[in-house]
PDB file of C-alpha atoms in Angstrom:
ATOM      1  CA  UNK A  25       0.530  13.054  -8.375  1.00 46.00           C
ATOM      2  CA  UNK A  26      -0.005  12.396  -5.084  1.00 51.00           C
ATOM      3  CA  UNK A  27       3.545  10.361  -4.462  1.00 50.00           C
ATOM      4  CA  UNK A  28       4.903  14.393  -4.128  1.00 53.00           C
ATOM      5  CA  UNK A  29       3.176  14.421  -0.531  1.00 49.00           C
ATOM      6  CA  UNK A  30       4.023  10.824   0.856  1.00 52.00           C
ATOM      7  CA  UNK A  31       8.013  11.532   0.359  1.00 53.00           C
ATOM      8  CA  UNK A  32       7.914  14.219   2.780  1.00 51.00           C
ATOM      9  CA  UNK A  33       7.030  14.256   6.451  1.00 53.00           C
ATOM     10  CA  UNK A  34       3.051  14.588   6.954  1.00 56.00           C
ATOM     11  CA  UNK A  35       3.771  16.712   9.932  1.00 52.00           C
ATOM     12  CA  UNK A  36       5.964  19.807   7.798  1.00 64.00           C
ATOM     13  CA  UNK A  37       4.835  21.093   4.601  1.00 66.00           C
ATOM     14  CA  UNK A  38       7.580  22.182   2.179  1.00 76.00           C
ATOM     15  CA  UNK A  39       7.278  25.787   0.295  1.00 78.00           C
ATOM     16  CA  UNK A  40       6.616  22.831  -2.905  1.00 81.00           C
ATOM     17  CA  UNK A  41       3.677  21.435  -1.129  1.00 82.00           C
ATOM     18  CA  UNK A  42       1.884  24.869  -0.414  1.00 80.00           C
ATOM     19  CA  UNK A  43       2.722  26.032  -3.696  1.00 84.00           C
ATOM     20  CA  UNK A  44       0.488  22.589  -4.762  1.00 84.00           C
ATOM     21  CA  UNK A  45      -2.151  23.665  -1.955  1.00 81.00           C
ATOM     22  CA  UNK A  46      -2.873  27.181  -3.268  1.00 81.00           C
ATOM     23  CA  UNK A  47      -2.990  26.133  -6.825  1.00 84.00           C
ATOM     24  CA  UNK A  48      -5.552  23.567  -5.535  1.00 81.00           C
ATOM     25  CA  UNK A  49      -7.374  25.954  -4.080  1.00 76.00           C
ATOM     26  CA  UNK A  50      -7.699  28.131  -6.486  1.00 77.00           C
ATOM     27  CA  UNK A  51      -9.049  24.804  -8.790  1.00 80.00           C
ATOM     28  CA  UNK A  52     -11.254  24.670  -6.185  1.00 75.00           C
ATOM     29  CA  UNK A  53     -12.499  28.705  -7.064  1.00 73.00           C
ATOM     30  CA  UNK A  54     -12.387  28.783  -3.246  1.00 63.00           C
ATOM     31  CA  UNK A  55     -12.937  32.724  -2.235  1.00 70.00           C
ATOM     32  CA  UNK A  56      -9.521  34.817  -2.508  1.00 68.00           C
ATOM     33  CA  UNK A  57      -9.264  35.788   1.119  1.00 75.00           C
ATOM     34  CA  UNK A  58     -10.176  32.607   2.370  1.00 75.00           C
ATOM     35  CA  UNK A  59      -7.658  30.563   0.273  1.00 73.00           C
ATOM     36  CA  UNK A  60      -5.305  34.006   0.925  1.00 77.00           C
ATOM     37  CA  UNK A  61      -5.603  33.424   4.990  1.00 80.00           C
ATOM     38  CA  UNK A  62      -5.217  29.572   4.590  1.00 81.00           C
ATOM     39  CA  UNK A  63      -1.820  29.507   2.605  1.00 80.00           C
ATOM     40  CA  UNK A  64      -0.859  32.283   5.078  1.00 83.00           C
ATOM     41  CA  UNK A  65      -1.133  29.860   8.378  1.00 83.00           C
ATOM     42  CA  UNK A  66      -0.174  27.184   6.939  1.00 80.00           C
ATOM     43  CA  UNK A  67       3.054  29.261   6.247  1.00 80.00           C
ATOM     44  CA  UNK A  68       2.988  30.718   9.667  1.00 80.00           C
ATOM     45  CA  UNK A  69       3.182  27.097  11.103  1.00 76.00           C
ATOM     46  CA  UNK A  70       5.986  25.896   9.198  1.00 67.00           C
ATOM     47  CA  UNK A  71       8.315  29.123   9.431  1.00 58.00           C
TER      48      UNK A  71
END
């Protein structure tokens, strides 16, 4: 599973790779907004 994040650069996550992260984070039962306001950086940084 984790072979997915080594093939791309470190540096730039791919709309695949955040797609992973939320459904992580929701695993993780983290609180809505707060997993909501992560996945939205992260996709302010990359776009």
């Amino acid at each position: 599973m984790g072979d997915k994040f080594e093939s791309s650069s470190p540096m730039k996550l791919t709309e695949q790779n955040v797609d992973l992260m939320e459904e992580l984070l929701l695993k993780c039962r983290m609180p809505y907004q707060m997993h909501h306001l992560l996945v939205f950086q992260v996709r302010q940084l990359n776009y």
